[in-house]
Every structure is written in structure tokens, then in C-alpha cells.
mmCIF file with all atom_site columns, C-alpha atoms in Angstrom:
data_model
loop_
_atom_site.group_PDB
_atom_site.id
_atom_site.type_symbol
_atom_site.label_atom_id
_atom_site.label_alt_id
_atom_site.label_comp_id
_atom_site.label_asym_id
_atom_site.label_entity_id
_atom_site.label_seq_id
_atom_site.pdbx_PDB_ins_code
_atom_site.Cartn_x
_atom_site.Cartn_y
_atom_site.Cartn_z
_atom_site.occupancy
_atom_site.B_iso_or_equiv
_atom_site.pdbx_formal_charge
_atom_site.auth_seq_id
_atom_site.auth_comp_id
_atom_site.auth_asym_id
_atom_site.auth_atom_id
_atom_site.pdbx_PDB_model_num
ATOM 1  C CA . ARG H 1 1  ? 79.368 -25.668 177.835 1.00 55.00 ? 28  ARG H CA 1
ATOM 2  C CA . LEU H 1 2  ? 78.255 -27.212 174.289 1.00 59.00 ? 29  LEU H CA 1
ATOM 3  C CA . PHE H 1 3  ? 77.149 -25.641 171.275 1.00 67.00 ? 30  PHE H CA 1
ATOM 4  C CA . PHE H 1 4  ? 74.132 -26.155 169.516 1.00 73.00 ? 31  PHE H CA 1
ATOM 5  C CA . GLU H 1 5  ? 72.130 -24.699 167.256 1.00 82.00 ? 32  GLU H CA 1
ATOM 6  C CA . ILE H 1 6  ? 68.858 -22.602 168.593 1.00 84.00 ? 33  ILE H CA 1
ATOM 7  C CA . SER H 1 7  ? 65.440 -22.410 167.662 1.00 87.00 ? 34  SER H CA 1
ATOM 8  C CA . ASP H 1 8  ? 64.538 -18.385 168.205 1.00 84.00 ? 35  ASP H CA 1
ATOM 9  C CA . GLU H 1 9  ? 60.974 -19.588 168.702 1.00 88.00 ? 36  GLU H CA 1
ATOM 10 C CA . ASP H 1 10 ? 62.594 -21.734 172.087 1.00 89.00 ? 37  ASP H CA 1
ATOM 11 C CA . LEU H 1 11 ? 62.222 -18.094 174.644 1.00 88.00 ? 38  LEU H CA 1
ATOM 12 C CA . ALA H 1 12 ? 63.372 -19.636 177.226 1.00 90.00 ? 39  ALA H CA 1
ATOM 13 C CA . ALA H 1 13 ? 66.412 -21.265 175.423 1.00 88.00 ? 40  ALA H CA 1
ATOM 14 C CA . VAL H 1 14 ? 67.303 -18.029 173.497 1.00 86.00 ? 41  VAL H CA 1
ATOM 15 C CA . GLU H 1 15 ? 67.319 -15.575 177.651 1.00 88.00 ? 42  GLU H CA 1
ATOM 16 C CA . MET H 1 16 ? 69.896 -18.833 178.407 1.00 89.00 ? 43  MET H CA 1
ATOM 17 C CA . MET H 1 17 ? 72.116 -17.611 175.940 1.00 87.00 ? 44  MET H CA 1
ATOM 18 C CA . TYR H 1 18 ? 71.785 -14.194 176.503 1.00 88.00 ? 45  TYR H CA 1
ATOM 19 C CA . VAL H 1 19 ? 72.483 -14.523 180.122 1.00 91.00 ? 46  VAL H CA 1
ATOM 20 C CA . GLN H 1 20 ? 75.478 -16.825 179.846 1.00 91.00 ? 47  GLN H CA 1
ATOM 21 C CA . ALA H 1 21 ? 76.892 -14.652 176.645 1.00 90.00 ? 48  ALA H CA 1
ATOM 22 C CA . THR H 1 22 ? 76.710 -11.329 178.428 1.00 92.00 ? 49  THR H CA 1
ATOM 23 C CA . HIS H 1 23 ? 78.037 -12.977 181.593 1.00 93.00 ? 50  HIS H CA 1
ATOM 24 C CA . ASP H 1 24 ? 81.554 -14.002 179.030 1.00 93.00 ? 51  ASP H CA 1
ATOM 25 C CA . VAL H 1 25 ? 81.507 -10.944 178.324 1.00 93.00 ? 52  VAL H CA 1
ATOM 26 C CA . VAL H 1 26 ? 82.039 -8.919  181.720 1.00 93.00 ? 53  VAL H CA 1
ATOM 27 C CA . ASP H 1 27 ? 83.273 -11.626 182.938 1.00 93.00 ? 54  ASP H CA 1
ATOM 28 C CA . ALA H 1 28 ? 86.233 -11.526 180.258 1.00 90.00 ? 55  ALA H CA 1
ATOM 29 C CA . ARG H 1 29 ? 86.042 -14.821 178.846 1.00 92.00 ? 56  ARG H CA 1
ATOM 30 C CA . TYR H 1 30 ? 84.677 -13.488 175.417 1.00 89.00 ? 57  TYR H CA 1
ATOM 31 C CA . PRO H 1 31 ? 86.711 -11.070 174.211 1.00 88.00 ? 58  PRO H CA 1
ATOM 32 C CA . CYS H 1 32 ? 85.231 -8.074  172.722 1.00 91.00 ? 59  CYS H CA 1
ATOM 33 C CA . SER H 1 33 ? 86.490 -3.978  172.339 1.00 94.00 ? 60  SER H CA 1
ATOM 34 C CA . GLU H 1 34 ? 85.178 -1.648  174.479 1.00 92.00 ? 61  GLU H CA 1
ATOM 35 C CA . GLN H 1 35 ? 83.068 -0.222  172.405 1.00 95.00 ? 62  GLN H CA 1
ATOM 36 C CA . ASP H 1 36 ? 81.590 -3.283  171.785 1.00 95.00 ? 63  ASP H CA 1
ATOM 37 C CA . SER H 1 37 ? 81.265 -3.755  175.433 1.00 94.00 ? 64  SER H CA 1
ATOM 38 C CA . ILE H 1 38 ? 79.463 -0.790  176.146 1.00 94.00 ? 65  ILE H CA 1
ATOM 39 C CA . THR H 1 39 ? 76.757 -1.222  173.310 1.00 95.00 ? 66  THR H CA 1
ATOM 40 C CA . LEU H 1 40 ? 76.137 -4.158  174.688 1.00 94.00 ? 67  LEU H CA 1
ATOM 41 C CA . ALA H 1 41 ? 75.764 -2.980  178.434 1.00 94.00 ? 68  ALA H CA 1
ATOM 42 C CA . ALA H 1 42 ? 73.573 -0.200  176.971 1.00 94.00 ? 69  ALA H CA 1
ATOM 43 C CA . LEU H 1 43 ? 71.596 -3.131  175.481 1.00 92.00 ? 70  LEU H CA 1
ATOM 44 C CA . GLN H 1 44 ? 71.863 -4.974  178.715 1.00 92.00 ? 71  GLN H CA 1
ATOM 45 C CA . VAL H 1 45 ? 70.085 -1.467  180.375 1.00 92.00 ? 72  VAL H CA 1
ATOM 46 C CA . GLN H 1 46 ? 67.686 -1.616  178.055 1.00 92.00 ? 73  GLN H CA 1
ATOM 47 C CA . GLU H 1 47 ? 66.270 -5.547  178.424 1.00 89.00 ? 74  GLU H CA 1
ATOM 48 C CA . ALA H 1 48 ? 66.026 -5.283  181.680 1.00 89.00 ? 75  ALA H CA 1
ATOM 49 C CA . MET H 1 49 ? 64.414 -1.335  182.275 1.00 89.00 ? 76  MET H CA 1
ATOM 50 C CA . GLY H 1 50 ? 62.650 -0.896  178.919 1.00 88.00 ? 77  GLY H CA 1
ATOM 51 C CA . ASP H 1 51 ? 62.886 2.812   177.680 1.00 89.00 ? 78  ASP H CA 1
ATOM 52 C CA . HIS H 1 52 ? 65.360 5.402   179.043 1.00 90.00 ? 79  HIS H CA 1
ATOM 53 C CA . PRO H 1 53 ? 62.485 7.094   180.787 1.00 88.00 ? 80  PRO H CA 1
ATOM 54 C CA . GLY H 1 54 ? 64.143 11.142  179.720 1.00 85.00 ? 81  GLY H CA 1
ATOM 55 C CA . GLY H 1 55 ? 66.440 13.598  181.104 1.00 82.00 ? 82  GLY H CA 1
ATOM 56 C CA . ASP H 1 56 ? 68.288 12.074  184.205 1.00 85.00 ? 83  ASP H CA 1
ATOM 57 C CA . CYS H 1 57 ? 68.803 9.041   184.418 1.00 86.00 ? 84  CYS H CA 1
ATOM 58 C CA . ASP H 1 58 ? 70.747 6.705   187.623 1.00 86.00 ? 85  ASP H CA 1
ATOM 59 C CA . TYR H 1 59 ? 70.160 3.478   186.624 1.00 86.00 ? 86  TYR H CA 1
ATOM 60 C CA . ILE H 1 60 ? 73.853 2.436   186.422 1.00 88.00 ? 87  ILE H CA 1
ATOM 61 C CA . SER H 1 61 ? 75.220 5.012   188.725 1.00 89.00 ? 88  SER H CA 1
ATOM 62 C CA . GLY H 1 62 ? 77.256 3.056   190.693 1.00 88.00 ? 89  GLY H CA 1
ATOM 63 C CA . GLU H 1 63 ? 76.337 -0.464  188.945 1.00 90.00 ? 90  GLU H CA 1
ATOM 64 C CA . LEU H 1 64 ? 79.139 -0.032  185.754 1.00 91.00 ? 91  LEU H CA 1
ATOM 65 C CA . ARG H 1 65 ? 81.128 -3.971  187.395 1.00 92.00 ? 92  ARG H CA 1
ATOM 66 C CA . LYS H 1 66 ? 77.418 -6.079  186.347 1.00 92.00 ? 93  LYS H CA 1
ATOM 67 C CA . TYR H 1 67 ? 77.863 -4.399  182.963 1.00 92.00 ? 94  TYR H CA 1
ATOM 68 C CA . LEU H 1 68 ? 81.451 -4.001  182.006 1.00 93.00 ? 95  LEU H CA 1
ATOM 69 C CA . ALA H 1 69 ? 84.511 -5.892  181.713 1.00 92.00 ? 96  ALA H CA 1
ATOM 70 C CA . GLU H 1 70 ? 86.823 -5.160  184.874 1.00 91.00 ? 97  GLU H CA 1
ATOM 71 C CA . LYS H 1 71 ? 89.851 -3.877  181.943 1.00 92.00 ? 98  LYS H CA 1
ATOM 72 C CA . TYR H 1 72 ? 86.994 -1.064  180.804 1.00 91.00 ? 99  TYR H CA 1
ATOM 73 C CA . LEU H 1 73 ? 87.390 0.095   184.552 1.00 91.00 ? 100 LEU H CA 1
ATOM 74 C CA . GLU H 1 74 ? 90.233 -0.026  185.909 1.00 89.00 ? 101 GLU H CA 1
ATOM 75 C CA . ASP H 1 75 ? 92.121 4.144   185.525 1.00 83.00 ? 102 ASP H CA 1
ATOM 76 C CA . ARG H 1 76 ? 88.639 5.204   184.229 1.00 84.00 ? 103 ARG H CA 1
ATOM 77 C CA . ASP H 1 77 ? 86.249 7.625   185.829 1.00 86.00 ? 104 ASP H CA 1
ATOM 78 C CA . ASP H 1 78 ? 83.435 5.499   186.116 1.00 88.00 ? 105 ASP H CA 1
ATOM 79 C CA . SER H 1 79 ? 81.169 8.793   184.809 1.00 89.00 ? 106 SER H CA 1
ATOM 80 C CA . GLU H 1 80 ? 82.882 8.807   181.821 1.00 92.00 ? 107 GLU H CA 1
ATOM 81 C CA . LEU H 1 81 ? 81.830 4.939   181.216 1.00 93.00 ? 108 LEU H CA 1
ATOM 82 C CA . GLU H 1 82 ? 78.101 6.145   182.627 1.00 93.00 ? 109 GLU H CA 1
ATOM 83 C CA . GLU H 1 83 ? 77.443 8.365   180.516 1.00 93.00 ? 110 GLU H CA 1
ATOM 84 C CA . GLN H 1 84 ? 78.767 6.936   176.929 1.00 94.00 ? 111 GLN H CA 1
ATOM 85 C CA . VAL H 1 85 ? 76.341 3.373   178.166 1.00 94.00 ? 112 VAL H CA 1
ATOM 86 C CA . LEU H 1 86 ? 73.697 6.270   178.937 1.00 93.00 ? 113 LEU H CA 1
ATOM 87 C CA . LYS H 1 87 ? 73.548 7.986   176.038 1.00 93.00 ? 114 LYS H CA 1
ATOM 88 C CA . LEU H 1 88 ? 73.752 5.105   173.510 1.00 95.00 ? 115 LEU H CA 1
ATOM 89 C CA . TYR H 1 89 ? 70.830 3.329   176.279 1.00 93.00 ? 116 TYR H CA 1
ATOM 90 C CA . GLU H 1 90 ? 68.891 6.543   175.167 1.00 92.00 ? 117 GLU H CA 1
ATOM 91 C CA . LYS H 1 91 ? 68.095 5.991   171.579 1.00 93.00 ? 118 LYS H CA 1
ATOM 92 C CA . LEU H 1 92 ? 67.282 2.298   172.011 1.00 92.00 ? 119 LEU H CA 1
ATOM 93 C CA . THR H 1 93 ? 63.913 4.266   173.087 1.00 90.00 ? 120 THR H CA 1
ATOM 94 C CA . GLY H 1 94 ? 61.773 1.838   171.445 1.00 88.00 ? 121 GLY H CA 1
ATOM 95 C CA . TYR H 1 95 ? 63.497 -1.544  171.376 1.00 81.00 ? 122 TYR H CA 1
ATOM 96 C CA . THR H 1 96 ? 61.746 -4.287  172.802 1.00 77.00 ? 123 THR H CA 1
ATOM 97 C CA . PRO H 1 97 ? 63.449 -6.339  175.576 1.00 69.00 ? 124 PRO H CA 1
ATOM 98 C CA . GLN H 1 98 ? 63.231 -9.714  171.899 1.00 69.00 ? 125 GLN H CA 1
ATOM 99 C CA . GLU H 1 99 ? 64.232 -6.928  169.378 1.00 71.00 ? 126 GLU H CA 1
#
């Protein structure tokens, strides 16, 4: 990996940096607190799925390993973490993928 500045207008480069950064957090290469990881997971769901549909939402049911580092999933109830991610995701209604 190289470190260099990218222009905000270069959408392909911004997307590539986003994908690399989220992968590094989920893969535990980049240290991140549990709460920051939950926030990032909610942002990833918003980016991928758009606004929360309202009511019950099962977008991430059984899919937490795509969004959170394994260290936060050990000895934890997945439903508790899913609830935290979905609660934040619901608050992100109105955000565009670029935001």
C-alpha cells in the first residue's frame, strides 16, 4: 500500500480507499474501538442498502462478520450487536452513499 492524497472528485479512488479502509478494520489490521466498529458497520449498511426501510430490518442478520472484526464477535450474542448496528443505521436515514 502506498500513502498518497486523492482528490475528492476522483470517485473511483475514493471508493477504492473506502473499500480498503473498511476491509482493514474488519480484518483487524487497523485498530478500532468496538463502538467505532459498530458505527462503521452502520455506515457500511447505509452505503450498501440505502435508507433504513422502517420497521423490522434483517439486512445484517447472520452477516456481522462482513461488518465487524472477529474480536468483537467472540463470546458475544450476535443479536445484541445486530441491534446496535441497526439502531445506528436507522439514524443515518437521508445520508447519500457519498456522504
